[in-house]
Tab-separated table of C-alpha atoms and ligand atoms in Angstrom:
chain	number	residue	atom	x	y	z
A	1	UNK	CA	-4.300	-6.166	-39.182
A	2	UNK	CA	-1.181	-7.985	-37.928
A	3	UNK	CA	-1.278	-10.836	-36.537
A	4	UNK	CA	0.111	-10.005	-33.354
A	5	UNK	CA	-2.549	-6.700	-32.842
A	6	UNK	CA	-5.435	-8.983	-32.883
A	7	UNK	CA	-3.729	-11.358	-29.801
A	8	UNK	CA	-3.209	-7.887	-28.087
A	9	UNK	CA	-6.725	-7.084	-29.310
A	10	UNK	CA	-6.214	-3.554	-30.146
A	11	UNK	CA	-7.406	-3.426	-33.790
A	12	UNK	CA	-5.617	-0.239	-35.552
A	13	UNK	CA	-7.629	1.465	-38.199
A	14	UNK	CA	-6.452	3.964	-41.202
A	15	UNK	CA	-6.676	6.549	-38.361
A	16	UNK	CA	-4.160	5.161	-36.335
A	17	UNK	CA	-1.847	8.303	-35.119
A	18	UNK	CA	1.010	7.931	-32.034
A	19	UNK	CA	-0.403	9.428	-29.254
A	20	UNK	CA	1.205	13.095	-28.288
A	21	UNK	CA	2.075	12.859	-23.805
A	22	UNK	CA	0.917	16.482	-24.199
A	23	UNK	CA	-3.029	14.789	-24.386
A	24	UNK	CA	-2.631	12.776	-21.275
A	25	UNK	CA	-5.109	13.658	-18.945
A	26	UNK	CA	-2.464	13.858	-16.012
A	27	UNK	CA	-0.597	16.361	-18.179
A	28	UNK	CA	-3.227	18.311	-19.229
A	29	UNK	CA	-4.436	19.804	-16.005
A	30	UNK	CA	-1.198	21.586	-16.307
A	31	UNK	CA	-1.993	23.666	-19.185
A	32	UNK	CA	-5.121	22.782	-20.426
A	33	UNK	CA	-8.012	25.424	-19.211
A	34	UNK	CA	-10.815	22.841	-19.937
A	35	UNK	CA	-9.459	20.385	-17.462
A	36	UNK	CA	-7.627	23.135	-14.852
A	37	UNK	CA	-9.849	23.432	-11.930
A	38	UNK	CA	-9.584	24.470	-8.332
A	39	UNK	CA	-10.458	20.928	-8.187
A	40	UNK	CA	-7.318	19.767	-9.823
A	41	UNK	CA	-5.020	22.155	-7.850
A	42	UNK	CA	-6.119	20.847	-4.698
A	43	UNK	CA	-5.754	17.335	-6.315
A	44	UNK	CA	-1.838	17.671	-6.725
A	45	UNK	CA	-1.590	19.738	-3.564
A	46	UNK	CA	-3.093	16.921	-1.539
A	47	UNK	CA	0.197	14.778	-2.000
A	48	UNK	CA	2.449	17.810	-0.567
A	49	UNK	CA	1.483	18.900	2.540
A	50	UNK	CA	-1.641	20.961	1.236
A	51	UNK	CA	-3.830	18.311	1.743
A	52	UNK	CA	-7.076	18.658	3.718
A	53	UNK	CA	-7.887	15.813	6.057
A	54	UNK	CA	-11.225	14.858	6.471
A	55	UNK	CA	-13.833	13.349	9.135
A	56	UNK	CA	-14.604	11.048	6.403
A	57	UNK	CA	-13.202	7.527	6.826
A	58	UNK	CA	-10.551	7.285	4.660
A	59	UNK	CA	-9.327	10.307	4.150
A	60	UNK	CA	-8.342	11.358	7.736
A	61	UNK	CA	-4.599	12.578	8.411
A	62	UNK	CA	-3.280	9.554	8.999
A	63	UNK	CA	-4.530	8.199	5.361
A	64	UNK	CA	-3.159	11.045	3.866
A	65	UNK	CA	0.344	10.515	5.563
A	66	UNK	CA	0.542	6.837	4.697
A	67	UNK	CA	-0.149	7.378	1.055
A	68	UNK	CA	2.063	10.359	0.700
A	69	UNK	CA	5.065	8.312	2.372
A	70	UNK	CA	4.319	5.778	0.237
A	71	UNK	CA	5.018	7.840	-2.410
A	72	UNK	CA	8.205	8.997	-1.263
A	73	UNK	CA	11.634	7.072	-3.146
A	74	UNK	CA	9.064	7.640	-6.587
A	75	UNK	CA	8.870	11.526	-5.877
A	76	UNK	CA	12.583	11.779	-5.176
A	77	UNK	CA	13.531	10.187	-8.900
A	78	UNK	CA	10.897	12.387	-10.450
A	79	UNK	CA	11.396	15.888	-9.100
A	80	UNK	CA	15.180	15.691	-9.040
A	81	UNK	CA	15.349	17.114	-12.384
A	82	UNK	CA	12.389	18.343	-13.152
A	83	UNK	CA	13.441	21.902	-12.601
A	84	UNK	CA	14.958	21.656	-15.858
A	85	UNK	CA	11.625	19.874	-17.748
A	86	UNK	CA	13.021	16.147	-17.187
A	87	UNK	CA	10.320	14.927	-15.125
A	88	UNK	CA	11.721	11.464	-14.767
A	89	UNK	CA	9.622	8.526	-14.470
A	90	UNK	CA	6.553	10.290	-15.577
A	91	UNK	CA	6.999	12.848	-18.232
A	92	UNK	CA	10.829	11.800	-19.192
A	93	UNK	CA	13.112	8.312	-19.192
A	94	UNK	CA	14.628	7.802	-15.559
A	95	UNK	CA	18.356	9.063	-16.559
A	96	UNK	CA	21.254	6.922	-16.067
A	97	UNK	CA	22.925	6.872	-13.119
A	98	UNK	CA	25.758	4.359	-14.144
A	99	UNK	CA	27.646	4.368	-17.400
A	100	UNK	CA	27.641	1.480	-20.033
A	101	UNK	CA	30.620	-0.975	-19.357
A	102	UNK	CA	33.618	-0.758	-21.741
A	103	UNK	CA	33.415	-4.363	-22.560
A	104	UNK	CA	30.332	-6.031	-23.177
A	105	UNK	CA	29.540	-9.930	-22.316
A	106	UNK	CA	29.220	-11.851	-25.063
A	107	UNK	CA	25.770	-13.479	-25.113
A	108	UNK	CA	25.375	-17.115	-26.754
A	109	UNK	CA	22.475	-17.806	-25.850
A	110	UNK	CA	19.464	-15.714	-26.150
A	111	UNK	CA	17.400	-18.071	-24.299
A	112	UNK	CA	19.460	-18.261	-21.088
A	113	UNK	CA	20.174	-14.424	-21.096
A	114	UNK	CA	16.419	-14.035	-21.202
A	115	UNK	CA	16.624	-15.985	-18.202
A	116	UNK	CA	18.992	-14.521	-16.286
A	117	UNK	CA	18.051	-11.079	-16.860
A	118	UNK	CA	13.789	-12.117	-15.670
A	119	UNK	CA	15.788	-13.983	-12.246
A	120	UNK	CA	17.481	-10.423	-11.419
A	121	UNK	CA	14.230	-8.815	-11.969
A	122	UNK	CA	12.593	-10.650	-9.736
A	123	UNK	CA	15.300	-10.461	-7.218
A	124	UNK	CA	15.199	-7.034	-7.727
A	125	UNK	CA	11.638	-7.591	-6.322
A	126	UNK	CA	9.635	-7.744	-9.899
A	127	UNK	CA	6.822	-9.798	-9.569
A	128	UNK	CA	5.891	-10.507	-13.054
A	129	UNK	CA	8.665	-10.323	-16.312
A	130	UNK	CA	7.706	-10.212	-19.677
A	131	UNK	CA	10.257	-9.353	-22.899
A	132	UNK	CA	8.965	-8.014	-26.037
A	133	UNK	CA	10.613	-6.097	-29.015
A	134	UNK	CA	10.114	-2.703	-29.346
A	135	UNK	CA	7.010	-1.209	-31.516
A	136	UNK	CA	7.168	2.639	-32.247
A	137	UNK	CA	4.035	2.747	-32.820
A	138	UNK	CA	3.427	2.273	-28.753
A	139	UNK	CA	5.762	5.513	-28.128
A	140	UNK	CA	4.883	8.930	-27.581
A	141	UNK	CA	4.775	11.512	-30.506
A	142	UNK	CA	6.400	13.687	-28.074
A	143	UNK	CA	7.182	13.870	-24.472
A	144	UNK	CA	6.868	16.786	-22.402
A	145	UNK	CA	9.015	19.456	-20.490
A	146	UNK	CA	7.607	20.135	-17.444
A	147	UNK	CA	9.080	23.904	-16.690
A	148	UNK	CA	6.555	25.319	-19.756
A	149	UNK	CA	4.499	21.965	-20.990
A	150	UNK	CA	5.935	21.918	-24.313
A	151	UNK	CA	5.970	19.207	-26.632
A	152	UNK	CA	9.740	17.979	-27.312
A	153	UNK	CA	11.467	14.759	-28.925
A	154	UNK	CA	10.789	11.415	-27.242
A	155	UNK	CA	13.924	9.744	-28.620
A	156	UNK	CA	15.728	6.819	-27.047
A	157	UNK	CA	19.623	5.843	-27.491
A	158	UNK	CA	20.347	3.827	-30.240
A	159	UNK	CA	20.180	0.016	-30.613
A	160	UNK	CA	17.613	-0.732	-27.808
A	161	UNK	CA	15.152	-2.671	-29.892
A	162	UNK	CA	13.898	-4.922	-26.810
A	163	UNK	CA	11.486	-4.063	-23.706
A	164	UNK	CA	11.301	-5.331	-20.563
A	165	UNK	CA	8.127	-5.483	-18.899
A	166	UNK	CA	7.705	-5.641	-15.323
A	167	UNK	CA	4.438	-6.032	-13.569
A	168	UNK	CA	4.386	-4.739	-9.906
A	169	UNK	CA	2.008	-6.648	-7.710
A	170	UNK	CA	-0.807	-3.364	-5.457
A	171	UNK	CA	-1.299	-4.698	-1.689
A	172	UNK	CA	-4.853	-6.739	-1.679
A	173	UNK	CA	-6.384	-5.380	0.888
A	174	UNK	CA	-4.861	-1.428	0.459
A	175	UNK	CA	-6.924	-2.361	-3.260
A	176	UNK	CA	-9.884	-3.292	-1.179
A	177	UNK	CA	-10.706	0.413	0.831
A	178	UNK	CA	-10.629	2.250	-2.501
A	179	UNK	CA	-11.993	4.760	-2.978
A	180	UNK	CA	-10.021	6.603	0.065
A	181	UNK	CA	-6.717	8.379	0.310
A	182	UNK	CA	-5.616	5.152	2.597
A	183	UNK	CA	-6.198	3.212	-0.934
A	184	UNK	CA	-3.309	5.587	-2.836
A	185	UNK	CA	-0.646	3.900	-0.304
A	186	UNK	CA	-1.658	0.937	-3.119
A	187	UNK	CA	-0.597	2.616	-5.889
A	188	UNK	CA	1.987	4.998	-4.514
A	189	UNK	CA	4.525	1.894	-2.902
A	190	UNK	CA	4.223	0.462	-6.339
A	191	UNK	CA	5.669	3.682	-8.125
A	192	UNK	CA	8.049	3.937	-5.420
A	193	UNK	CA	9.042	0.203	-5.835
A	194	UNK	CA	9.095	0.103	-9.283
A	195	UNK	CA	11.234	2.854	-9.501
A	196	UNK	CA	13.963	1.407	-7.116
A	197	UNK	CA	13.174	-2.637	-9.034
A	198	UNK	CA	13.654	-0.429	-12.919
A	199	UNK	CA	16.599	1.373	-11.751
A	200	UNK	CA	18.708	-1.551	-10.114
A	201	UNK	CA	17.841	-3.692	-13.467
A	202	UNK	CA	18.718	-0.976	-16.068
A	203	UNK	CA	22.085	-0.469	-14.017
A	204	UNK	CA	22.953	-4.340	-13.967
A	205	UNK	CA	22.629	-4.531	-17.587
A	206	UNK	CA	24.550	-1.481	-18.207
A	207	UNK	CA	27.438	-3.366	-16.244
A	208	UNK	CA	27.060	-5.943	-19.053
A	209	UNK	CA	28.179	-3.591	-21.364
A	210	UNK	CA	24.687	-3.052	-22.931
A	211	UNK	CA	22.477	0.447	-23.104
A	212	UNK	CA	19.248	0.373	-20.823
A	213	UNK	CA	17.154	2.873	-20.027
A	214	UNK	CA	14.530	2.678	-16.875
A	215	UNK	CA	11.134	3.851	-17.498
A	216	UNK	CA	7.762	4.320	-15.902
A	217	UNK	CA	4.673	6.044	-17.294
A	218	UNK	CA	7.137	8.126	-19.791
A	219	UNK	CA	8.090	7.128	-23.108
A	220	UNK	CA	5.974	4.897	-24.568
A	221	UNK	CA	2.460	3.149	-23.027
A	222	UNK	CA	3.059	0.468	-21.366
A	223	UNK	CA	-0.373	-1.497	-22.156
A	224	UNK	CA	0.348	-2.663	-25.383
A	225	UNK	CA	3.851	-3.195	-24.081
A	226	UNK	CA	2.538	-5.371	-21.555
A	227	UNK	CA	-0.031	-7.903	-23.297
A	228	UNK	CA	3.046	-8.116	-26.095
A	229	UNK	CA	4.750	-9.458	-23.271
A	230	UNK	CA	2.343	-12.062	-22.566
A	231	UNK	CA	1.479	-10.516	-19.130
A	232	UNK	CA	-2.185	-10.581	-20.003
A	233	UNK	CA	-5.276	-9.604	-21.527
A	234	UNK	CA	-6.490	-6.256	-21.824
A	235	UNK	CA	-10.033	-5.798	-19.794
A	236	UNK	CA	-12.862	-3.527	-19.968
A	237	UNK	CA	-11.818	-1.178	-17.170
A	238	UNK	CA	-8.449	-0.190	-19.073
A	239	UNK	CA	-6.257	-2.258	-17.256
A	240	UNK	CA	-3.948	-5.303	-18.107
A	241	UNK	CA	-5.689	-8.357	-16.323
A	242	UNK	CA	-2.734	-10.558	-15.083
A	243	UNK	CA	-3.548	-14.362	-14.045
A	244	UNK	CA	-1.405	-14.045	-11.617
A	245	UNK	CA	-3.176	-10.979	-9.519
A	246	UNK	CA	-6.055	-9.563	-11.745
A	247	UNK	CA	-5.896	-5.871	-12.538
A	248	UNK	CA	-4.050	-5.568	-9.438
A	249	UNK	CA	-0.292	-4.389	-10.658
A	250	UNK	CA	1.297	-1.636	-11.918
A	251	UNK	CA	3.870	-1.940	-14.194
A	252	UNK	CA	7.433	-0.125	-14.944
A	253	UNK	CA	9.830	-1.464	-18.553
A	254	UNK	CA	13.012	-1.004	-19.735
A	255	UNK	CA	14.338	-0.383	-23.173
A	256	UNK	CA	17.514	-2.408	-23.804
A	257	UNK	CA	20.246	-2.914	-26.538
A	258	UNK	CA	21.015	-6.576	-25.013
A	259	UNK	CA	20.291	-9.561	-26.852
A	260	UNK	CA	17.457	-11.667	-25.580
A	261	UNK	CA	14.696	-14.004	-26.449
A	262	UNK	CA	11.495	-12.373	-26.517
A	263	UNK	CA	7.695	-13.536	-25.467
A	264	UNK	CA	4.813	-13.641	-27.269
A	265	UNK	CA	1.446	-12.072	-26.364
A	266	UNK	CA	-0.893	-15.124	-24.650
A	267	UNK	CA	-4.754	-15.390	-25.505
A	268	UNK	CA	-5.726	-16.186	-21.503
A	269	UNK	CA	-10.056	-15.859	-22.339
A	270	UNK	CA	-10.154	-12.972	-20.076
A	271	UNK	CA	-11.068	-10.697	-23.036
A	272	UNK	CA	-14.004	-13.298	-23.692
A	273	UNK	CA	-15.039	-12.627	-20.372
A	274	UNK	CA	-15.399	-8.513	-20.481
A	275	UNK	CA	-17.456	-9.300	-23.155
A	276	UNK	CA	-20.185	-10.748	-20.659
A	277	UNK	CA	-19.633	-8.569	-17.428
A	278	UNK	CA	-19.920	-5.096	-16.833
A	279	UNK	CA	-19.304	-4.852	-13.446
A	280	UNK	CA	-16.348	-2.153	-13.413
A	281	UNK	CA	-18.695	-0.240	-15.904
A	282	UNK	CA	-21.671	-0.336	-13.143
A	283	UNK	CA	-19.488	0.095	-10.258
A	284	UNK	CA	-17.906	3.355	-11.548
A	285	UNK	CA	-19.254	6.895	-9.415
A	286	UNK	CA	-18.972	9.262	-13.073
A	287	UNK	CA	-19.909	6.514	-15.452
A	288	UNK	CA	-16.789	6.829	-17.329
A	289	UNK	CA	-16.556	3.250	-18.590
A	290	UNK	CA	-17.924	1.961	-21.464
A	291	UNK	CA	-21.048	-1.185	-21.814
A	292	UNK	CA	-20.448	-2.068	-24.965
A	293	UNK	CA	-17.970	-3.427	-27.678
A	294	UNK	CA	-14.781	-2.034	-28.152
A	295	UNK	CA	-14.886	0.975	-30.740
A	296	UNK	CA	-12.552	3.600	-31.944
A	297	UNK	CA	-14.553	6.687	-29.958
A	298	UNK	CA	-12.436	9.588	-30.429
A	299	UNK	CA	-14.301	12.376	-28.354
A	300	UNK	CA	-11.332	13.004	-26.034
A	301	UNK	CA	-7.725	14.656	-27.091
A	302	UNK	CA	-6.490	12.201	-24.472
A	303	UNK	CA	-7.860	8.678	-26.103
A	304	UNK	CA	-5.118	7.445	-28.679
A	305	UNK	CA	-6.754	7.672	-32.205
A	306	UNK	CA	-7.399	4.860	-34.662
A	307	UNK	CA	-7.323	1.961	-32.374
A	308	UNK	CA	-10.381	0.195	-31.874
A	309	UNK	CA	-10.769	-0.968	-27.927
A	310	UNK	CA	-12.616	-0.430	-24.755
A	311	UNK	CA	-11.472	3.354	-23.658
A	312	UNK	CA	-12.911	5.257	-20.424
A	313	UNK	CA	-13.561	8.728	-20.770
A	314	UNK	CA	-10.544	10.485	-18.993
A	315	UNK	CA	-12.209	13.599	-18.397
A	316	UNK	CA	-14.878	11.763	-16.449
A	317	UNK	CA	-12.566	9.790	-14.555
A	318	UNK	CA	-9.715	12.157	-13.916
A	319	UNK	CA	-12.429	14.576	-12.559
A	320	UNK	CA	-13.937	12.010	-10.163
A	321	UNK	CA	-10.196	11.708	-9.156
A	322	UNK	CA	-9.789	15.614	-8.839
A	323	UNK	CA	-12.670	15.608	-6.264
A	324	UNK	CA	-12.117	13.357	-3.589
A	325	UNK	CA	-8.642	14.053	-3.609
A	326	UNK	CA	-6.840	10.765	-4.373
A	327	UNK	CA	-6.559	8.220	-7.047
A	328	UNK	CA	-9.843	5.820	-8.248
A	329	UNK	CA	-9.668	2.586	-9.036
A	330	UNK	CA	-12.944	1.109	-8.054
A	331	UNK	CA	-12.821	-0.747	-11.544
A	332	UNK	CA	-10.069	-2.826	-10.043
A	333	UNK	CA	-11.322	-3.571	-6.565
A	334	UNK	CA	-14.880	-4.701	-7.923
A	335	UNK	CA	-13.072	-6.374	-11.081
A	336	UNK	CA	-13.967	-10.330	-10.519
A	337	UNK	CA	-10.166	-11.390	-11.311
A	338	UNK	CA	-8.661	-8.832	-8.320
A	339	UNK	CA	-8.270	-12.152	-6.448
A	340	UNK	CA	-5.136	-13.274	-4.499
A	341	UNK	CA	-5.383	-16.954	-5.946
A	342	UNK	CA	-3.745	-18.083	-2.698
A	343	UNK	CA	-7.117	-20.485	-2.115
A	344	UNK	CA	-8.359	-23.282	-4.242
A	345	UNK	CA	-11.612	-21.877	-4.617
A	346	UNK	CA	-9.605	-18.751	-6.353
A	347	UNK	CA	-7.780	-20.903	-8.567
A	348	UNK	CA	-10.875	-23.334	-9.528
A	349	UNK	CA	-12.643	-20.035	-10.191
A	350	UNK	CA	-9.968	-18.651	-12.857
A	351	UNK	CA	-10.372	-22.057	-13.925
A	352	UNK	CA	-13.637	-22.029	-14.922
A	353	UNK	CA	-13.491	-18.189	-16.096
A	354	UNK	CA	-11.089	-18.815	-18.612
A	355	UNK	CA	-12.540	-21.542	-19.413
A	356	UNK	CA	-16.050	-22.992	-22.077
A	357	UNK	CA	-17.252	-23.429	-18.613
A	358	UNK	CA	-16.990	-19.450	-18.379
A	359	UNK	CA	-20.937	-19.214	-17.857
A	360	UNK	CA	-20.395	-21.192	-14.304
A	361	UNK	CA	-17.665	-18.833	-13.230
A	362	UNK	CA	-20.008	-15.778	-14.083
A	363	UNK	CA	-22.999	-17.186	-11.909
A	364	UNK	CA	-20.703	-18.225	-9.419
A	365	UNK	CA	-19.255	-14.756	-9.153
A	366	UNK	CA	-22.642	-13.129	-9.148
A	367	UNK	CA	-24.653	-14.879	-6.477
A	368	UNK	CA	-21.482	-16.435	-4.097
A	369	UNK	CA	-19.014	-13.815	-3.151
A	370	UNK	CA	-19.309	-11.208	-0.953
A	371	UNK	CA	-17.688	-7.951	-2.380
A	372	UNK	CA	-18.091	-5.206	-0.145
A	373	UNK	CA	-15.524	-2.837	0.379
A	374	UNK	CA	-13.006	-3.368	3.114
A	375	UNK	CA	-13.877	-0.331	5.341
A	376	UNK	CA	-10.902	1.439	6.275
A	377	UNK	CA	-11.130	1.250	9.962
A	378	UNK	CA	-11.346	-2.233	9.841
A	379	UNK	CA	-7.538	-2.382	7.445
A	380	UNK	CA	-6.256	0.114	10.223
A	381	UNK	CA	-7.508	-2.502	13.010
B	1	LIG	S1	-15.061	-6.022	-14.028
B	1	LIG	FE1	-15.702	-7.496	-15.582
B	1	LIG	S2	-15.771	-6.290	-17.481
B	1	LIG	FE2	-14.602	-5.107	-16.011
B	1	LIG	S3	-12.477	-5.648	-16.434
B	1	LIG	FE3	-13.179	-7.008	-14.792
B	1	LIG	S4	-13.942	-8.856	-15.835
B	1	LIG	FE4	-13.740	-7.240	-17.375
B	2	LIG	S1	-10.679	4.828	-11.800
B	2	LIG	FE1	-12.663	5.245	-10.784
B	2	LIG	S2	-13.488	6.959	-11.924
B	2	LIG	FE2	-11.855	6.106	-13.189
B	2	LIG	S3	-12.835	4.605	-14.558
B	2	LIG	FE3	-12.179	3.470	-12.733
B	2	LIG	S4	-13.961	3.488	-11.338
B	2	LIG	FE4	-14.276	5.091	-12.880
C-alpha cells in the first residue's frame, strides 16, 4: 500500500477496479429495474413542480419551494445541455464557457501561485481549498450520457495533472431539521453555490493562459480527492469530516494544467474516533451504515471494488431517500463533529476529540449535549 492511501485510509486490495458512473446509485434509478420504483419517480419529480406537499412538518409547500429554489443556478448549468447526454455538473465536466488565454503567465513560484489561486477561491466564496495532484485511479471508468444512459469516455484535456478541492460550508441549522424537504435547501444552495464558486475559478485560470475544467459530482470522486487535499478525515457515515465544520460541506474541484504547490493529506484523529462511536450508524431510519471495521464488502454494483473502508449500503439509503421525497443526511446532523466551532466549548471539545484525551470528549458528548432535532417550525420562526 502507498504511503499516501493509508493517510487517506482507503486501503486498495488486488481487487481494486475504477468505479464505472453507470453504478452510482443516483444514476441507476434511470435504467436500472432493481432500483426504478414509483418511489424513485416521484423522488425526481418532487424537485419540478410534481411534488406533493404534505401536512407533515417539513415537507409542506413552502419547504418544498425553498429547497427547489435553492436548487435553482445548479439546475440551470446541468440541464442546459443535457438534451444532448452532457449532464454537466453531475454526469459530465461543467463545459467551458471562456477560452484559454493566448499567452500564459509565467509562474515562478509554485508556492505563491498556490496562494493566489486558494485567495480567489475563497473570494469566489470557497470556504475550504485544498490542492492535490491528480490520481486516475479516483476517476470514473466511464461517465454517462444522459439521453440513453450509456457508458462513454471520461477523458479530460491534456496536461491538467493538479486538482483543486473546494469544500462548501451546508447552513447549520438548515443541517439541523433533516430529515425534511426544508433540510434539501442545505444541500441544494451548496450545489448551486458551488457551481457559480467552480465556474468563476476555472474561468480566472483560463485567463492565465492555463486549461481548467469545473467539476462537481462528475468525473472523478471527490472523497479521495478531498482527504488528498488535506481537507480531512474520512468518517464512518461516508463523508469527509472537516475541522473546520464537521461533515457539514459539500464539495466541488477543478482539474488544472497550472503549476502549483500541492497539499498533503493530514492525519486529524477523527478516523480514531469512528472507531469508538456509532452514532450515525444508530441514528440511521434503514440501517444502511455499517458498526464495524472498515472492509472491502462488495454486495452492491454501486460500492467501488477493492478498497477496504467504511461503505453504506446505497440501495438502503437511496431508498429511504426515494420515500420521503428529499435528500437524508441524518448521519451528518447527529455526527458529534457537525459543530459550528464558533464557542469555546466547541473548540475545547475538538480538542479533546482529536486528542489521547479522546475518551473525555466521547463521555462528554454522550451525557452533556442536547441533540434533538431542530423542528422545522421553530427554523421557520
Ligand atoms: S457519528 Fe461518530 S462514527 Fe459517525 S462519522 Fe460521526 S464521529 Fe464518526
Ligand atoms: S443519508 Fe440517511 S439513509 Fe443514508 S446513510 Fe445517512 S442516515 Fe442513512
Amino acid at each position: 500500500m502507498r504511503e499516501i492511501d493509508k493517510i487517506v485510509g482507503f486501503e486498495l486490495t488486488e481487487n481494486f477496479e475504477r468505479f464505472n458512473q453507470m453504478n452510482d446509485i443516483f444514476t441507476r434509478a434511470f435504467w436500472d429495474e432493481e432500483i426504478k420504483s414509483s418511489d424513485t419517480e416521484a423522488f425526481f419529480n418532487s424537485y419540478r413542480s410534481g411534488f406533493v406537499a404534505k401536512r407533515a412538518e417539513g415537507f409542506n409547500q413552502k419547504d418544498f419551494a425553498l429547497r427547489n429554489a435553492s436548487w435553482l443556478i445548479s439546475d440551470l448549468i446541468s440541464n442546459r445541455n443535457a438534451s444532448s447526454g452532457i449532464r454537466e455538473g453531475f454526469q459530465a465536466y461543467i463545459q467551458n464557457d471562456t477560452s484559454v488565454a493566448e499567452n500564459k503567465i509565467t509562474v515562478e513560484n509554485e508556492r505563491q501561485q498556490s496562494k493566489e489561486v486558494k485567495r480567489v477561491a475563497k473570494l469566489f466564496g470557497a470556504d475550504l481549498v485544498g490542492i492535490t495532484s491528480v490520481d486516475e485511479r479516483w476517476h470514473y471508468s466511464h461517465r454517462v450520457d444522459t439521453t440513453n444512459f450509456e457508458p462513454v469516455d471520461n477523458e479530460l484535456p491534456k496536461g491538467c495533472n493538479k486538482v483543486i478541492v473546494m469544500a462548501h460550508a451546508m447552513d447549520y441549522d438548515l443541517v439541523e431539521t433533516y430529515p425534511s424537504a426544508l433540510a434539501g435547501a442545505s444541500s441544494g444552495r451548496e450545489y448551486s453555490h458551488e457551481a457559480a464558486i467552480c465556474m468563476q475559478l476555472a474561468a480566472y485560470i483560463r485567463g492565465l493562459g492555463y486549461e481548467a475544467i469545473a467539476s462537481m459530482n462528475d468525473t472523478a470522486l471527490v472523497i479521495p480527492y478531498a482527504i488528498k487535499a488535506g481537507l480531512g478525515e474520512y468518517g464512518r457515515n461516508q463523508m469527509v469530516i472537516t475541522p473546520e465544520y464537521g461533515p457539514r460541506v459539500r464539495f466541488s474541484k477543478i482539474f488544472t494544467s497550472l503549476p502549483l504547490e500541492i497539499d498533503y493529506p493530514k492525519s486529524l484523529g477523527i478516523k480514531e474516533y469512528c472507531n469508538s462511536c456509532t452514532k450515525c450508524a444508530s441514528a440511521c431510519p434503514p440501517k444502511a451504515l455499517p458498526f464495524g471495521e472498515p472492509d472491502e464488502k462488495t454486495d452492491s454494483v454501486s460500492t467501488i471494488k477493492g478498497v477496504k473502508k467504511w461503505s453504506a449500503n446505497c440501495e438502503k439509503c437511496f431508498g429511504y431517500w426515494a420515500k420521503i421525497r428529499t435528500d437524508c443526511a441524518i448521519c451528518m446532523r447527529v455526527c458529534p463533529f457537525n459543530r459550528t466551532y464558533n464557542s469555546f466549548t466547541d473548540k475545547l471539545w475538538r480538542w479533546l476529540a482529536t486528542s489521547s484525551f479522546r475518551k473525555v470528549a466521547i463521555f462528554w458528548e454522550e451525557r452533556g449535549r442536547s441533540r434533538k432535532r431542530l423542528k422545522p417550525s421553530q427554523w421557520w420562526s
